[in-house]
Amino acid sequence: GAVVSQHPSRVICKSGTSVKIECRSLDFQATTMFWYRQFPKQSLMLMATSNEGSKATYEQGVEKDKFLINHASLTLSTLTVTSAHPEDSSFYICSARVAGTRGTQYFGPGTRLLVL
Amino acid sequence: TQLLEQSPQFLSIQEGENLTVYCNSSSVFSSLQWYRQEPGEGPVLLVTVVTGGEVKKLKRLTFQFGDARKDSSLHITAAQPGDTGLYLCAGADSNYQLIWGAGTKLIIKP
């Protein structure tokens, strides 16, 4: 099956610093990847759609200058949380869509971010 | 705006019992996915259903897509403690963007 990796799995940083999270499709090429945020005991909240070779599409209310997304290759998308603050602490999950599957997404294992 | 209503949001039952989780919408979906998520991990795909009326089985789990492709159900037979987790349904719209249900937190007590 399609495998998506995510790194790091956990990160603790100081307020004001930037954190980069990587999302890789290991055994397939993904022209479209997605970044989600999940709060405790809740469903997934889509932050942005990452398209290879073009600018990401952000959902309403998500600051594109704070959450920088780069999808420079068919197997790698990165999310950089700039000038992180404690309210950015959350569980961030990426996914990749497999072509020809009518929308099926495969998810990475997630990154737990804690901003002190 | 497409919505996908998932119910129940929480279910706690004894081992060996059966259960059904529902996802309903007034909109038609291109496909519908069911995922299971453990705490601190990403969702794992269980099944994708595409055709109206389609039924798929995965061991003790039975997934059904409504005839009109607006709703779906997940039925678990003889639930086991290992079935505990958060179950999420997601419908793909015409642009293949996923619309998510709120999730069902399932606890199976031994």
Short mmCIF file of C-alpha atoms in Angstrom, two decimals:
data_model
loop_
_atom_site.label_atom_id
_atom_site.label_comp_id
_atom_site.label_asym_id
_atom_site.label_seq_id
_atom_site.Cartn_x
_atom_site.Cartn_y
_atom_site.Cartn_z
CA GLY A 1 0.00 0.00 0.00
CA ALA A 2 0.91 3.67 -0.17
CA VAL A 3 3.24 4.74 2.64
CA VAL A 4 3.66 8.27 3.89
CA SER A 5 6.34 9.23 6.37
CA GLN A 6 6.51 12.32 8.50
CA HIS A 7 9.43 13.79 10.41
CA PRO A 8 9.90 14.63 13.19
CA SER A 9 7.33 12.71 15.19
CA ARG A 10 7.69 15.04 18.16
CA VAL A 11 9.23 18.47 18.54
CA ILE A 12 9.51 20.87 21.44
CA CYS A 13 10.59 24.40 20.72
CA LYS A 14 10.76 27.80 22.33
CA SER A 15 8.27 30.50 21.52
CA GLY A 16 9.42 32.61 18.58
CA THR A 17 11.40 29.92 16.81
CA SER A 18 10.49 28.21 13.55
CA VAL A 19 9.84 24.51 13.09
CA LYS A 20 9.93 22.53 9.85
CA ILE A 21 7.95 19.32 9.37
CA GLU A 22 8.63 17.02 6.44
CA CYS A 23 6.13 14.77 4.70
CA ARG A 24 7.32 12.15 2.22
CA SER A 25 5.53 9.66 0.02
CA LEU A 26 7.80 6.63 0.10
CA ASP A 27 6.56 4.35 -2.65
CA PHE A 28 4.54 6.59 -4.93
CA GLN A 29 4.55 10.05 -6.41
CA ALA A 30 2.13 12.54 -4.96
CA THR A 31 1.27 15.65 -6.94
CA THR A 32 -1.08 16.66 -4.16
CA MET A 33 -0.43 16.52 -0.45
CA PHE A 34 -2.46 17.91 2.42
CA TRP A 35 -1.67 19.35 5.81
CA TYR A 36 -4.08 18.91 8.68
CA ARG A 37 -4.21 19.99 12.26
CA GLN A 38 -5.98 17.95 14.88
CA PHE A 39 -7.07 19.10 18.32
CA PRO A 40 -7.63 16.59 21.14
CA LYS A 41 -10.68 14.38 20.69
CA GLN A 42 -11.63 16.10 17.44
CA SER A 43 -11.64 15.24 13.78
CA LEU A 44 -9.10 16.53 11.27
CA MET A 45 -9.03 20.18 10.23
CA LEU A 46 -7.62 20.83 6.77
CA MET A 47 -5.07 23.63 6.81
CA ALA A 48 -3.86 23.65 3.22
CA THR A 49 -3.51 21.71 0.00
CA SER A 50 0.02 21.39 -1.27
CA ASN A 51 0.50 21.06 -5.03
CA GLU A 52 3.84 20.06 -6.50
CA GLY A 53 5.45 22.93 -8.34
CA SER A 54 2.89 25.55 -7.41
CA LYS A 55 1.70 27.59 -4.46
CA ALA A 56 -0.27 25.92 -1.74
CA THR A 57 -3.96 26.59 -1.32
CA TYR A 58 -4.84 27.61 2.21
CA GLU A 59 -8.16 27.12 3.96
CA GLN A 60 -10.01 30.12 5.30
CA GLY A 61 -8.54 31.36 8.55
CA VAL A 62 -5.12 29.75 8.08
CA GLU A 63 -2.31 32.29 7.88
CA LYS A 64 -0.14 31.48 4.87
CA ASP A 65 2.74 33.59 6.19
CA LYS A 66 2.75 31.67 9.42
CA PHE A 67 2.38 28.20 7.97
CA LEU A 68 4.74 28.06 5.01
CA ILE A 69 4.29 25.12 2.68
CA ASN A 70 6.75 23.98 0.06
CA HIS A 71 6.12 21.07 -2.32
CA ALA A 72 9.30 21.07 -4.37
CA SER A 73 9.21 17.45 -5.53
CA LEU A 74 6.69 14.69 -6.20
CA THR A 75 7.62 12.96 -2.95
CA LEU A 76 8.22 15.77 -0.47
CA SER A 77 6.16 18.52 1.07
CA THR A 78 7.27 20.61 4.02
CA LEU A 79 5.34 22.69 6.53
CA THR A 80 7.21 25.39 8.39
CA VAL A 81 5.57 26.94 11.41
CA THR A 82 7.19 30.36 11.64
CA SER A 83 7.59 32.28 14.89
CA ALA A 84 5.77 29.57 16.76
CA HIS A 85 3.69 30.45 19.81
CA PRO A 86 2.13 28.22 22.47
CA GLU A 87 -1.24 28.35 20.70
CA ASP A 88 0.40 26.64 17.71
CA SER A 89 0.96 23.55 19.87
CA SER A 90 -0.98 20.76 18.23
CA PHE A 91 -0.88 17.51 16.31
CA TYR A 92 -0.02 18.12 12.67
CA ILE A 93 -0.70 15.39 10.11
CA CYS A 94 0.10 15.26 6.42
CA SER A 95 -1.46 13.11 3.76
CA ALA A 96 -0.90 12.33 0.11
CA ARG A 97 -3.49 11.64 -2.52
CA VAL A 98 -2.94 8.74 -4.86
CA ALA A 99 -3.89 9.42 -8.47
CA GLY A 100 -6.77 7.37 -9.80
CA THR A 101 -8.28 6.53 -6.42
CA ARG A 102 -11.09 9.07 -6.48
CA GLY A 103 -9.80 11.07 -3.55
CA THR A 104 -8.29 8.46 -1.26
CA GLN A 105 -5.62 9.96 0.98
CA TYR A 106 -2.89 8.13 2.85
CA PHE A 107 -1.67 9.69 6.05
CA GLY A 108 1.63 10.14 7.76
CA PRO A 109 2.04 9.25 11.43
CA GLY A 110 1.72 12.86 12.56
CA THR A 111 3.95 15.36 14.36
CA ARG A 112 3.29 16.48 17.91
CA LEU A 113 4.41 20.10 18.29
CA LEU A 114 4.81 21.66 21.71
CA VAL A 115 5.76 25.32 21.88
CA LEU A 116 6.96 26.49 25.27
CA THR B 1 -20.92 23.67 1.87
CA GLN B 2 -20.99 19.91 2.02
CA LEU B 3 -21.44 18.37 5.44
CA LEU B 4 -20.97 14.82 6.63
CA GLU B 5 -22.75 13.91 9.83
CA GLN B 6 -21.24 11.01 11.71
CA SER B 7 -22.97 9.20 14.56
CA PRO B 8 -22.65 8.23 17.28
CA GLN B 9 -19.78 10.41 18.41
CA PHE B 10 -19.01 8.11 21.30
CA LEU B 11 -19.74 4.44 21.86
CA SER B 12 -18.66 2.17 24.69
CA ILE B 13 -19.73 -1.46 24.52
CA GLN B 14 -18.77 -4.88 25.82
CA GLU B 15 -16.59 -7.28 23.92
CA GLY B 16 -18.64 -9.54 21.66
CA GLU B 17 -21.39 -7.02 20.91
CA ASN B 18 -22.18 -5.66 17.47
CA LEU B 19 -22.23 -1.99 16.50
CA THR B 20 -22.89 0.29 13.58
CA VAL B 21 -21.50 3.74 12.82
CA TYR B 22 -23.27 5.99 10.34
CA CYS B 23 -22.19 8.81 8.09
CA ASN B 24 -24.89 10.81 6.35
CA SER B 25 -24.99 13.75 3.99
CA SER B 26 -27.40 15.50 1.68
CA SER B 27 -24.65 15.68 -0.95
CA VAL B 28 -23.39 13.08 -3.37
CA PHE B 29 -19.81 11.91 -3.00
CA SER B 30 -17.41 10.60 -5.62
CA SER B 31 -16.14 8.12 -3.04
CA LEU B 32 -16.13 7.63 0.67
CA GLN B 33 -13.30 6.52 2.89
CA TRP B 34 -13.26 5.03 6.39
CA TYR B 35 -10.22 5.49 8.59
CA ARG B 36 -9.22 4.29 12.05
CA GLN B 37 -6.95 6.37 14.22
CA GLU B 38 -5.08 5.48 17.38
CA PRO B 39 -4.04 8.18 19.87
CA GLY B 40 -0.89 9.98 18.75
CA GLU B 41 -0.91 8.40 15.30
CA GLY B 42 -2.16 9.29 11.85
CA PRO B 43 -5.40 7.84 10.45
CA VAL B 44 -5.07 4.47 8.74
CA LEU B 45 -7.21 3.79 5.71
CA LEU B 46 -9.63 0.90 6.18
CA VAL B 47 -11.60 1.05 2.95
CA THR B 48 -12.67 3.19 0.01
CA VAL B 49 -16.15 2.69 -1.43
CA VAL B 50 -16.97 4.12 -4.81
CA THR B 51 -20.10 2.56 -6.29
CA GLY B 52 -23.62 3.20 -4.97
CA GLY B 53 -24.82 0.17 -3.01
CA GLU B 54 -21.32 -1.21 -2.71
CA VAL B 55 -20.55 -3.47 0.23
CA LYS B 56 -17.02 -4.29 1.32
CA LYS B 57 -15.92 -6.60 4.10
CA LEU B 58 -12.72 -6.50 6.09
CA LYS B 59 -12.77 -9.45 8.50
CA ARG B 60 -15.45 -8.49 11.07
CA LEU B 61 -15.96 -5.03 9.57
CA THR B 62 -18.63 -4.46 6.91
CA PHE B 63 -18.76 -1.18 5.01
CA GLN B 64 -21.70 -0.09 2.90
CA PHE B 65 -22.10 2.86 0.54
CA GLY B 66 -25.66 4.08 0.06
CA ASP B 67 -27.36 3.62 -3.30
CA ALA B 68 -27.36 7.38 -3.88
CA ARG B 69 -23.74 7.74 -2.68
CA LYS B 70 -24.82 10.14 0.07
CA ASP B 71 -24.36 7.94 3.11
CA SER B 72 -22.32 5.07 4.43
CA SER B 73 -22.21 2.72 7.39
CA LEU B 74 -19.59 0.69 9.21
CA HIS B 75 -20.79 -2.41 11.02
CA ILE B 76 -18.54 -4.32 13.39
CA THR B 77 -19.53 -7.84 14.37
CA ALA B 78 -18.41 -9.35 17.68
CA ALA B 79 -16.32 -6.34 18.66
CA GLN B 80 -12.99 -6.96 20.31
CA PRO B 81 -10.85 -4.71 22.53
CA GLY B 82 -8.45 -4.32 19.61
CA ASP B 83 -11.20 -2.49 17.71
CA THR B 84 -10.95 0.41 20.15
CA GLY B 85 -10.07 3.66 18.43
CA LEU B 86 -11.35 6.73 16.64
CA TYR B 87 -13.23 5.91 13.44
CA LEU B 88 -13.44 8.64 10.82
CA CYS B 89 -15.45 8.78 7.63
CA ALA B 90 -14.54 11.14 4.80
CA GLY B 91 -16.41 11.78 1.58
CA ALA B 92 -14.67 12.97 -1.56
CA ASP B 93 -16.43 15.81 -3.38
CA SER B 94 -16.35 16.39 -7.13
CA ASN B 95 -12.83 17.86 -6.82
CA TYR B 96 -11.72 14.89 -4.72
CA GLN B 97 -11.37 17.08 -1.65
CA LEU B 98 -12.30 15.17 1.50
CA ILE B 99 -15.20 16.24 3.69
CA TRP B 100 -14.71 14.80 7.17
CA GLY B 101 -17.16 13.45 9.68
CA ALA B 102 -16.69 14.40 13.34
CA GLY B 103 -15.44 10.93 14.24
CA THR B 104 -16.69 8.13 16.46
CA LYS B 105 -14.69 7.28 19.53
CA LEU B 106 -15.20 3.57 20.09
CA ILE B 107 -14.26 1.75 23.30
CA ILE B 108 -14.61 -2.00 23.55
CA LYS B 109 -14.48 -3.24 27.12
CA PRO B 110 -13.12 -6.73 27.79
#
